[in-house]
Amino acid sequence: MAEIDADLFRGALGCFASGVTIVTTLRDGAPAGTTVSAFSALSMDPPLVLVSMDRGSNTLAAIRDAGFFGVNILSAEQAGIARKFASSKGGPKFEGVDWQSEVTGAPLFAENSSTIDCALEMVHDGGDHEILVGRVLFVDCPGETEPLLYFKSAFRELVSS
Ligand SMILES: Cc1cc2nc3c(=O)[nH]c(=O)nc-3n(C[C@H](O)[C@H](O)[C@H](O)COP(=O)(O)O)c2cc1C
């Protein structure tokens, strides 16, 4: 098998335009979360979603301990919080962030395009990532919002022609 050039691979994946989420959990009363674009619908019946998370992610470790996670599907107004949650360093990510919980206790944000609250159902091997399958226990889709998008390493917004 030919070796795949890492930069070329990264560039090819960057051409796949995606939405942006912040995946969260609550471990021992402490909120954790990170920006995730590798989110997908998985099954309608039963209702399942999946996220793919780097094995080095602090949020992944917290989700494995807690056994649940929330998916905050971001609106165009939330690029700032997406940047903030894309770092493992810096100040506390949740400082000044307005959140509440529903069924599991995972932090869910007020300004989302939509919100999904899940029990952690399965964890699969995904190379240097792990694939988390969530059983959906609560959803909310509050209204008419424009989505936040990610394409070629930049946050974008939909443009209507
Ligand atoms: C737009 C965007 C999408 C990202 N998508 C993912 C992803 O799908 N999975 C992942 O593990 N990290 C993803 N990251 C990187 C994490 O947000 C980043 O590694 C973060 O520092 C991890 O924080 P933590 O260690 O506190 O969990 C993404 C970053 C950005 C900016």
Short mmCIF file of N, CA and C and ligand atoms in Angstrom, two decimals:
data_model
loop_
_atom_site.label_atom_id
_atom_site.label_comp_id
_atom_site.label_asym_id
_atom_site.label_seq_id
_atom_site.Cartn_x
_atom_site.Cartn_y
_atom_site.Cartn_z
N MET A 1 0.85 -1.21 0.00
CA MET A 1 0.00 0.00 0.00
C MET A 1 0.88 1.26 0.00
N ALA A 2 0.55 2.21 -0.85
CA ALA A 2 1.33 3.45 -0.91
C ALA A 2 1.09 4.26 0.36
N GLU A 3 2.17 4.93 0.85
CA GLU A 3 2.03 5.83 2.00
C GLU A 3 1.19 7.04 1.60
N ILE A 4 0.33 7.48 2.48
CA ILE A 4 -0.45 8.68 2.20
C ILE A 4 0.25 9.87 2.84
N ASP A 5 0.54 10.89 2.03
CA ASP A 5 1.19 12.09 2.54
C ASP A 5 0.25 12.81 3.52
N ALA A 6 0.75 13.08 4.73
CA ALA A 6 -0.12 13.62 5.79
C ALA A 6 -0.69 15.00 5.43
N ASP A 7 0.15 15.87 4.85
CA ASP A 7 -0.33 17.22 4.51
C ASP A 7 -1.40 17.17 3.41
N LEU A 8 -1.12 16.29 2.43
CA LEU A 8 -2.08 16.13 1.34
C LEU A 8 -3.41 15.58 1.86
N PHE A 9 -3.30 14.62 2.77
CA PHE A 9 -4.50 14.00 3.37
C PHE A 9 -5.30 15.06 4.13
N ARG A 10 -4.57 15.87 4.95
CA ARG A 10 -5.22 16.93 5.73
C ARG A 10 -5.93 17.92 4.79
N GLY A 11 -5.23 18.26 3.70
CA GLY A 11 -5.80 19.20 2.72
C GLY A 11 -7.04 18.62 2.05
N ALA A 12 -6.97 17.34 1.74
CA ALA A 12 -8.13 16.69 1.08
C ALA A 12 -9.33 16.68 2.03
N LEU A 13 -9.08 16.37 3.30
CA LEU A 13 -10.19 16.35 4.27
C LEU A 13 -10.75 17.76 4.48
N GLY A 14 -9.87 18.77 4.40
CA GLY A 14 -10.30 20.16 4.59
C GLY A 14 -11.24 20.65 3.49
N CYS A 15 -11.28 19.93 2.38
CA CYS A 15 -12.20 20.29 1.28
C CYS A 15 -13.61 19.78 1.54
N PHE A 16 -13.78 19.01 2.61
CA PHE A 16 -15.12 18.55 2.98
C PHE A 16 -15.71 19.59 3.92
N ALA A 17 -16.66 20.37 3.41
CA ALA A 17 -17.30 21.40 4.24
C ALA A 17 -18.19 20.72 5.28
N SER A 18 -18.06 21.17 6.52
CA SER A 18 -18.85 20.53 7.59
C SER A 18 -19.51 21.60 8.44
N GLY A 19 -20.44 21.15 9.28
CA GLY A 19 -20.92 21.99 10.36
C GLY A 19 -19.91 21.95 11.50
N VAL A 20 -20.19 22.68 12.55
CA VAL A 20 -19.28 22.72 13.70
C VAL A 20 -20.10 22.47 14.97
N THR A 21 -19.57 21.60 15.83
CA THR A 21 -20.23 21.33 17.11
C THR A 21 -19.26 21.58 18.25
N ILE A 22 -19.81 21.73 19.45
CA ILE A 22 -18.99 21.62 20.66
C ILE A 22 -19.57 20.45 21.45
N VAL A 23 -18.72 19.44 21.67
CA VAL A 23 -19.12 18.24 22.39
C VAL A 23 -18.71 18.43 23.85
N THR A 24 -19.65 18.20 24.75
CA THR A 24 -19.44 18.52 26.17
C THR A 24 -19.77 17.33 27.07
N THR A 25 -19.30 17.41 28.29
CA THR A 25 -19.72 16.47 29.31
C THR A 25 -19.54 17.11 30.69
N LEU A 26 -19.91 16.37 31.72
CA LEU A 26 -19.76 16.85 33.10
C LEU A 26 -19.17 15.71 33.91
N ARG A 27 -17.91 15.90 34.34
CA ARG A 27 -17.23 14.84 35.12
C ARG A 27 -17.03 15.33 36.55
N ASP A 28 -17.59 14.63 37.50
CA ASP A 28 -17.48 15.01 38.91
C ASP A 28 -17.86 16.48 39.11
N GLY A 29 -18.91 16.91 38.43
CA GLY A 29 -19.39 18.28 38.59
C GLY A 29 -18.63 19.32 37.78
N ALA A 30 -17.56 18.92 37.09
CA ALA A 30 -16.75 19.87 36.32
C ALA A 30 -17.08 19.75 34.83
N PRO A 31 -17.49 20.86 34.18
CA PRO A 31 -17.79 20.79 32.76
C PRO A 31 -16.52 20.65 31.91
N ALA A 32 -16.63 19.90 30.82
CA ALA A 32 -15.52 19.75 29.86
C ALA A 32 -16.14 19.80 28.47
N GLY A 33 -15.35 20.26 27.50
CA GLY A 33 -15.90 20.31 26.14
C GLY A 33 -14.85 20.70 25.14
N THR A 34 -15.09 20.36 23.89
CA THR A 34 -14.19 20.76 22.82
C THR A 34 -14.93 20.87 21.48
N THR A 35 -14.31 21.62 20.58
CA THR A 35 -14.86 21.82 19.25
C THR A 35 -14.66 20.57 18.40
N VAL A 36 -15.72 20.12 17.76
CA VAL A 36 -15.69 18.87 16.98
C VAL A 36 -16.44 19.06 15.68
N SER A 37 -15.76 18.77 14.56
CA SER A 37 -16.47 18.78 13.27
C SER A 37 -16.81 17.36 12.82
N ALA A 38 -16.13 16.36 13.43
CA ALA A 38 -16.37 14.96 13.03
C ALA A 38 -17.57 14.41 13.78
N PHE A 39 -18.73 14.96 13.45
CA PHE A 39 -20.02 14.55 14.02
C PHE A 39 -20.88 14.04 12.89
N SER A 40 -21.66 13.02 13.16
CA SER A 40 -22.55 12.50 12.12
C SER A 40 -23.81 11.90 12.71
N ALA A 41 -24.90 12.02 11.97
CA ALA A 41 -26.09 11.22 12.26
C ALA A 41 -25.71 9.76 12.01
N LEU A 42 -26.30 8.84 12.77
CA LEU A 42 -25.97 7.43 12.58
C LEU A 42 -27.22 6.58 12.36
N SER A 43 -28.24 6.72 13.20
CA SER A 43 -29.40 5.84 13.13
C SER A 43 -30.64 6.61 13.61
N MET A 44 -31.77 6.36 12.95
CA MET A 44 -33.04 6.96 13.40
C MET A 44 -33.71 6.08 14.44
N ASP A 45 -33.64 4.74 14.26
CA ASP A 45 -34.34 3.82 15.17
C ASP A 45 -33.44 2.62 15.45
N PRO A 46 -32.73 2.60 16.57
CA PRO A 46 -32.80 3.58 17.65
C PRO A 46 -32.08 4.87 17.25
N PRO A 47 -32.39 5.97 17.97
CA PRO A 47 -31.75 7.24 17.64
C PRO A 47 -30.30 7.28 18.12
N LEU A 48 -29.37 7.30 17.15
CA LEU A 48 -27.93 7.29 17.48
C LEU A 48 -27.20 8.36 16.68
N VAL A 49 -26.18 8.94 17.29
CA VAL A 49 -25.25 9.84 16.58
C VAL A 49 -23.83 9.37 16.89
N LEU A 50 -22.87 9.88 16.12
CA LEU A 50 -21.48 9.54 16.44
C LEU A 50 -20.59 10.77 16.35
N VAL A 51 -19.55 10.74 17.15
CA VAL A 51 -18.48 11.75 17.06
C VAL A 51 -17.15 11.01 17.09
N SER A 52 -16.16 11.58 16.43
CA SER A 52 -14.82 11.00 16.40
C SER A 52 -13.89 11.93 17.15
N MET A 53 -13.20 11.40 18.16
CA MET A 53 -12.39 12.27 19.01
C MET A 53 -10.96 11.75 19.17
N ASP A 54 -10.02 12.67 19.09
CA ASP A 54 -8.60 12.39 19.24
C ASP A 54 -8.33 11.70 20.58
N ARG A 55 -7.51 10.66 20.55
CA ARG A 55 -7.22 9.93 21.79
C ARG A 55 -6.58 10.82 22.86
N GLY A 56 -5.94 11.93 22.43
CA GLY A 56 -5.29 12.82 23.39
C GLY A 56 -6.23 13.86 23.99
N SER A 57 -7.48 13.89 23.57
CA SER A 57 -8.41 14.92 24.02
C SER A 57 -8.79 14.75 25.49
N ASN A 58 -8.69 15.83 26.25
CA ASN A 58 -9.14 15.82 27.65
C ASN A 58 -10.64 15.57 27.72
N THR A 59 -11.37 16.11 26.76
CA THR A 59 -12.83 15.93 26.75
C THR A 59 -13.19 14.46 26.54
N LEU A 60 -12.45 13.79 25.67
CA LEU A 60 -12.70 12.36 25.45
C LEU A 60 -12.57 11.58 26.76
N ALA A 61 -11.50 11.84 27.49
CA ALA A 61 -11.29 11.13 28.76
C ALA A 61 -12.44 11.41 29.72
N ALA A 62 -12.89 12.67 29.75
CA ALA A 62 -13.99 13.04 30.65
C ALA A 62 -15.29 12.33 30.24
N ILE A 63 -15.54 12.24 28.93
CA ILE A 63 -16.77 11.57 28.44
C ILE A 63 -16.73 10.08 28.81
N ARG A 64 -15.56 9.48 28.64
CA ARG A 64 -15.45 8.04 28.97
C ARG A 64 -15.76 7.81 30.46
N ASP A 65 -15.30 8.72 31.29
CA ASP A 65 -15.58 8.60 32.74
C ASP A 65 -17.05 8.86 33.05
N ALA A 66 -17.60 9.91 32.44
CA ALA A 66 -18.97 10.33 32.79
C ALA A 66 -20.02 9.39 32.21
N GLY A 67 -19.75 8.89 30.97
CA GLY A 67 -20.72 8.00 30.33
C GLY A 67 -21.83 8.73 29.58
N PHE A 68 -21.62 10.00 29.28
CA PHE A 68 -22.62 10.76 28.49
C PHE A 68 -21.94 11.96 27.86
N PHE A 69 -22.60 12.48 26.80
CA PHE A 69 -22.09 13.71 26.18
C PHE A 69 -23.22 14.49 25.52
N GLY A 70 -22.99 15.79 25.39
CA GLY A 70 -23.91 16.67 24.69
C GLY A 70 -23.28 17.14 23.39
N VAL A 71 -24.10 17.30 22.34
CA VAL A 71 -23.62 17.85 21.07
C VAL A 71 -24.32 19.18 20.85
N ASN A 72 -23.55 20.27 20.90
CA ASN A 72 -24.05 21.61 20.64
C ASN A 72 -23.76 21.93 19.18
N ILE A 73 -24.78 21.91 18.34
CA ILE A 73 -24.61 22.21 16.91
C ILE A 73 -24.67 23.73 16.75
N LEU A 74 -23.55 24.31 16.31
CA LEU A 74 -23.38 25.76 16.45
C LEU A 74 -24.04 26.55 15.32
N SER A 75 -24.48 27.74 15.69
CA SER A 75 -25.05 28.69 14.72
C SER A 75 -23.94 29.66 14.29
N ALA A 76 -24.24 30.42 13.25
CA ALA A 76 -23.25 31.34 12.67
C ALA A 76 -22.74 32.35 13.70
N GLU A 77 -23.53 32.63 14.73
CA GLU A 77 -23.12 33.61 15.76
C GLU A 77 -22.09 33.03 16.73
N GLN A 78 -21.79 31.75 16.64
CA GLN A 78 -20.99 31.09 17.69
C GLN A 78 -19.54 30.77 17.27
N ALA A 79 -19.01 31.48 16.28
CA ALA A 79 -17.62 31.22 15.86
C ALA A 79 -16.65 31.50 17.01
N GLY A 80 -16.95 32.48 17.83
CA GLY A 80 -16.06 32.83 18.95
C GLY A 80 -15.91 31.69 19.93
N ILE A 81 -17.02 31.09 20.30
CA ILE A 81 -16.98 30.00 21.27
C ILE A 81 -16.35 28.75 20.63
N ALA A 82 -16.54 28.58 19.31
CA ALA A 82 -15.89 27.45 18.61
C ALA A 82 -14.37 27.58 18.70
N ARG A 83 -13.85 28.80 18.54
CA ARG A 83 -12.40 29.03 18.65
C ARG A 83 -11.94 28.77 20.08
N LYS A 84 -12.69 29.28 21.03
CA LYS A 84 -12.33 29.15 22.44
C LYS A 84 -12.22 27.67 22.84
N PHE A 85 -13.16 26.86 22.39
CA PHE A 85 -13.21 25.46 22.80
C PHE A 85 -12.29 24.57 21.96
N ALA A 86 -11.60 25.15 20.96
CA ALA A 86 -10.69 24.35 20.13
C ALA A 86 -9.30 24.26 20.72
N SER A 87 -9.13 24.77 21.93
CA SER A 87 -7.81 24.73 22.57
C SER A 87 -7.87 23.88 23.84
N SER A 88 -6.78 23.17 24.12
CA SER A 88 -6.70 22.44 25.39
C SER A 88 -6.14 23.34 26.48
N LYS A 89 -5.55 24.48 26.06
CA LYS A 89 -4.90 25.38 27.02
C LYS A 89 -5.78 26.62 27.26
N GLY A 90 -5.19 27.64 27.80
CA GLY A 90 -5.89 28.90 28.01
C GLY A 90 -6.74 28.87 29.26
N GLY A 91 -7.54 29.90 29.41
CA GLY A 91 -8.39 30.03 30.60
C GLY A 91 -9.48 28.98 30.59
N PRO A 92 -10.23 28.90 31.69
CA PRO A 92 -11.32 27.94 31.74
C PRO A 92 -12.31 28.18 30.60
N LYS A 93 -12.60 27.12 29.85
CA LYS A 93 -13.41 27.28 28.64
C LYS A 93 -14.83 27.75 28.97
N PHE A 94 -15.36 27.34 30.12
CA PHE A 94 -16.76 27.62 30.42
C PHE A 94 -16.99 28.95 31.11
N GLU A 95 -15.89 29.67 31.40
CA GLU A 95 -16.04 30.97 32.07
C GLU A 95 -16.85 31.93 31.18
N GLY A 96 -17.93 32.48 31.71
CA GLY A 96 -18.75 33.43 30.94
C GLY A 96 -19.67 32.77 29.93
N VAL A 97 -19.70 31.43 29.91
CA VAL A 97 -20.58 30.73 28.96
C VAL A 97 -21.87 30.33 29.66
N ASP A 98 -22.99 30.67 29.01
CA ASP A 98 -24.31 30.40 29.57
C ASP A 98 -24.74 28.99 29.15
N TRP A 99 -24.81 28.05 30.11
CA TRP A 99 -25.24 26.69 29.75
C TRP A 99 -26.21 26.13 30.78
N GLN A 100 -26.93 25.11 30.30
CA GLN A 100 -27.85 24.39 31.19
C GLN A 100 -27.76 22.92 30.82
N SER A 101 -28.38 22.06 31.61
CA SER A 101 -28.38 20.65 31.27
C SER A 101 -29.82 20.17 31.14
N GLU A 102 -29.97 19.02 30.49
CA GLU A 102 -31.31 18.43 30.34
C GLU A 102 -31.32 17.05 30.99
N VAL A 103 -31.20 15.97 30.21
CA VAL A 103 -31.36 14.62 30.78
C VAL A 103 -30.08 14.14 31.45
N THR A 104 -28.96 14.24 30.75
CA THR A 104 -27.73 13.59 31.26
C THR A 104 -26.91 14.46 32.21
N GLY A 105 -27.00 15.76 32.07
CA GLY A 105 -26.13 16.66 32.83
C GLY A 105 -25.07 17.32 31.94
N ALA A 106 -24.95 16.89 30.68
CA ALA A 106 -23.97 17.50 29.77
C ALA A 106 -24.34 18.96 29.51
N PRO A 107 -23.36 19.88 29.51
CA PRO A 107 -23.64 21.29 29.25
C PRO A 107 -24.18 21.54 27.84
N LEU A 108 -25.28 22.27 27.79
CA LEU A 108 -25.94 22.61 26.52
C LEU A 108 -26.08 24.12 26.47
N PHE A 109 -25.71 24.72 25.33
CA PHE A 109 -25.64 26.18 25.24
C PHE A 109 -26.96 26.76 24.71
N ALA A 110 -27.19 28.02 25.06
CA ALA A 110 -28.46 28.66 24.74
C ALA A 110 -28.59 29.04 23.26
N GLU A 111 -27.48 29.41 22.60
CA GLU A 111 -27.59 30.01 21.26
C GLU A 111 -27.45 29.00 20.12
N ASN A 112 -27.50 27.70 20.44
CA ASN A 112 -27.25 26.68 19.42
C ASN A 112 -28.27 26.69 18.29
N SER A 113 -27.83 26.16 17.12
CA SER A 113 -28.78 25.84 16.06
C SER A 113 -29.64 24.68 16.50
N SER A 114 -29.01 23.65 17.07
CA SER A 114 -29.75 22.56 17.69
C SER A 114 -28.86 21.88 18.72
N THR A 115 -29.50 21.05 19.53
CA THR A 115 -28.88 20.51 20.71
C THR A 115 -29.25 19.04 20.85
N ILE A 116 -28.26 18.20 21.14
CA ILE A 116 -28.51 16.76 21.28
C ILE A 116 -27.83 16.29 22.56
N ASP A 117 -28.57 15.56 23.38
CA ASP A 117 -28.06 15.08 24.66
C ASP A 117 -28.05 13.54 24.61
N CYS A 118 -26.91 12.91 24.92
CA CYS A 118 -26.75 11.48 24.66
C CYS A 118 -26.14 10.74 25.84
N ALA A 119 -26.56 9.49 25.99
CA ALA A 119 -25.82 8.54 26.81
C ALA A 119 -24.76 7.89 25.92
N LEU A 120 -23.57 7.66 26.48
CA LEU A 120 -22.50 7.01 25.71
C LEU A 120 -22.86 5.53 25.57
N GLU A 121 -23.11 5.11 24.31
CA GLU A 121 -23.60 3.75 24.08
C GLU A 121 -22.46 2.79 23.75
N MET A 122 -21.52 3.24 22.88
CA MET A 122 -20.42 2.38 22.44
C MET A 122 -19.20 3.24 22.15
N VAL A 123 -18.03 2.63 22.28
CA VAL A 123 -16.78 3.27 21.88
C VAL A 123 -16.07 2.31 20.94
N HIS A 124 -15.71 2.82 19.74
CA HIS A 124 -15.02 1.98 18.75
C HIS A 124 -13.63 2.53 18.49
N ASP A 125 -12.74 1.64 18.12
CA ASP A 125 -11.39 2.04 17.74
C ASP A 125 -11.44 2.80 16.42
N GLY A 126 -10.70 3.91 16.34
CA GLY A 126 -10.64 4.67 15.09
C GLY A 126 -9.23 5.18 14.86
N GLY A 127 -8.24 4.29 14.94
CA GLY A 127 -6.85 4.72 14.73
C GLY A 127 -6.40 5.63 15.83
N ASP A 128 -5.94 6.84 15.49
CA ASP A 128 -5.53 7.77 16.56
C ASP A 128 -6.73 8.52 17.16
N HIS A 129 -7.93 8.18 16.70
CA HIS A 129 -9.17 8.71 17.29
C HIS A 129 -10.00 7.56 17.88
N GLU A 130 -11.00 7.92 18.65
CA GLU A 130 -12.01 6.96 19.08
C GLU A 130 -13.36 7.43 18.57
N ILE A 131 -14.20 6.48 18.19
CA ILE A 131 -15.53 6.78 17.66
C ILE A 131 -16.53 6.54 18.77
N LEU A 132 -17.19 7.61 19.20
CA LEU A 132 -18.17 7.52 20.28
C LEU A 132 -19.57 7.47 19.67
N VAL A 133 -20.31 6.46 20.04
CA VAL A 133 -21.70 6.36 19.61
C VAL A 133 -22.58 6.79 20.77
N GLY A 134 -23.47 7.74 20.50
CA GLY A 134 -24.36 8.26 21.54
C GLY A 134 -25.79 7.85 21.30
N ARG A 135 -26.46 7.40 22.37
CA ARG A 135 -27.90 7.12 22.32
C ARG A 135 -28.62 8.42 22.67
N VAL A 136 -29.42 8.94 21.75
CA VAL A 136 -30.03 10.25 21.93
C VAL A 136 -31.18 10.18 22.94
N LEU A 137 -31.10 11.03 23.97
CA LEU A 137 -32.11 11.06 25.02
C LEU A 137 -32.92 12.35 25.03
N PHE A 138 -32.40 13.37 24.35
CA PHE A 138 -33.08 14.68 24.32
C PHE A 138 -32.59 15.43 23.09
N VAL A 139 -33.52 16.09 22.39
CA VAL A 139 -33.12 16.97 21.29
C VAL A 139 -33.89 18.28 21.38
N ASP A 140 -33.28 19.35 20.89
CA ASP A 140 -33.96 20.63 20.81
C ASP A 140 -33.48 21.34 19.55
N CYS A 141 -34.42 21.94 18.86
CA CYS A 141 -34.10 22.62 17.61
C CYS A 141 -34.88 23.93 17.64
N PRO A 142 -34.33 24.95 18.35
CA PRO A 142 -35.15 26.08 18.78
C PRO A 142 -35.74 26.95 17.69
N GLY A 143 -35.09 27.08 16.55
CA GLY A 143 -35.72 28.00 15.59
C GLY A 143 -34.89 28.20 14.35
N GLU A 144 -35.14 29.33 13.72
CA GLU A 144 -34.48 29.65 12.46
C GLU A 144 -33.11 30.23 12.72
N THR A 145 -32.06 29.43 12.62
CA THR A 145 -30.71 29.97 12.74
C THR A 145 -29.90 29.55 11.53
N GLU A 146 -28.89 30.35 11.20
CA GLU A 146 -27.96 30.00 10.13
C GLU A 146 -26.84 29.17 10.76
N PRO A 147 -26.32 28.17 10.04
CA PRO A 147 -25.29 27.31 10.64
C PRO A 147 -23.89 27.92 10.57
N LEU A 148 -23.04 27.52 11.52
CA LEU A 148 -21.60 27.80 11.42
C LEU A 148 -20.99 26.66 10.61
N LEU A 149 -20.14 27.00 9.64
CA LEU A 149 -19.51 26.00 8.77
C LEU A 149 -18.00 26.04 8.92
N TYR A 150 -17.33 24.95 8.53
CA TYR A 150 -15.86 24.89 8.55
C TYR A 150 -15.41 24.31 7.22
N PHE A 151 -14.50 25.03 6.55
CA PHE A 151 -14.04 24.62 5.23
C PHE A 151 -12.63 25.17 5.01
N LYS A 152 -11.70 24.29 4.61
CA LYS A 152 -10.31 24.71 4.36
C LYS A 152 -9.74 25.54 5.50
N SER A 153 -9.86 25.00 6.72
CA SER A 153 -9.26 25.58 7.93
C SER A 153 -9.83 26.93 8.34
N ALA A 154 -11.00 27.27 7.86
CA ALA A 154 -11.60 28.56 8.26
C ALA A 154 -13.09 28.39 8.56
N PHE A 155 -13.57 29.19 9.52
CA PHE A 155 -15.00 29.22 9.79
C PHE A 155 -15.68 30.02 8.69
N ARG A 156 -16.83 29.55 8.25
CA ARG A 156 -17.56 30.18 7.14
C ARG A 156 -19.04 30.28 7.50
N GLU A 157 -19.74 31.05 6.67
CA GLU A 157 -21.20 31.13 6.82
C GLU A 157 -21.85 30.88 5.47
N LEU A 158 -23.07 30.42 5.47
CA LEU A 158 -23.81 30.21 4.22
C LEU A 158 -24.03 31.55 3.53
N VAL A 159 -23.88 31.57 2.21
CA VAL A 159 -24.20 32.77 1.44
C VAL A 159 -25.32 32.40 0.48
N SER A 160 -26.41 33.14 0.55
CA SER A 160 -27.53 32.87 -0.37
C SER A 160 -27.30 33.61 -1.66
N SER A 161 -27.57 32.95 -2.79
CA SER A 161 -27.35 33.64 -4.08
C SER A 161 -28.65 34.27 -4.55
C1 LIG B 1 -13.20 23.46 13.46
C2 LIG B 1 -12.53 22.44 14.35
C3 LIG B 1 -12.96 21.13 14.32
C4 LIG B 1 -12.38 20.17 15.15
N1 LIG B 1 -12.85 18.89 15.10
C5 LIG B 1 -12.34 17.95 15.93
C6 LIG B 1 -12.87 16.63 15.91
O1 LIG B 1 -13.78 16.31 15.15
N2 LIG B 1 -12.33 15.72 16.79
C7 LIG B 1 -11.31 16.06 17.64
O2 LIG B 1 -10.86 15.19 18.42
N3 LIG B 1 -10.78 17.31 17.65
C8 LIG B 1 -11.27 18.26 16.82
N4 LIG B 1 -10.76 19.53 16.83
C9 LIG B 1 -9.61 19.82 17.68
C10 LIG B 1 -9.96 19.98 19.16
O3 LIG B 1 -10.96 20.98 19.33
C11 LIG B 1 -8.67 20.37 19.91
O4 LIG B 1 -7.74 19.33 19.75
C12 LIG B 1 -8.85 20.68 21.38
O5 LIG B 1 -7.65 21.26 21.83
C13 LIG B 1 -9.12 19.47 22.28
O6 LIG B 1 -9.42 19.97 23.57
P1 LIG B 1 -9.51 19.04 24.86
O7 LIG B 1 -8.16 18.35 25.00
O8 LIG B 1 -9.81 19.98 25.99
O9 LIG B 1 -10.61 18.04 24.61
C14 LIG B 1 -11.31 20.51 16.02
C15 LIG B 1 -10.87 21.85 16.03
C16 LIG B 1 -11.48 22.80 15.22
C17 LIG B 1 -11.00 24.23 15.25
#
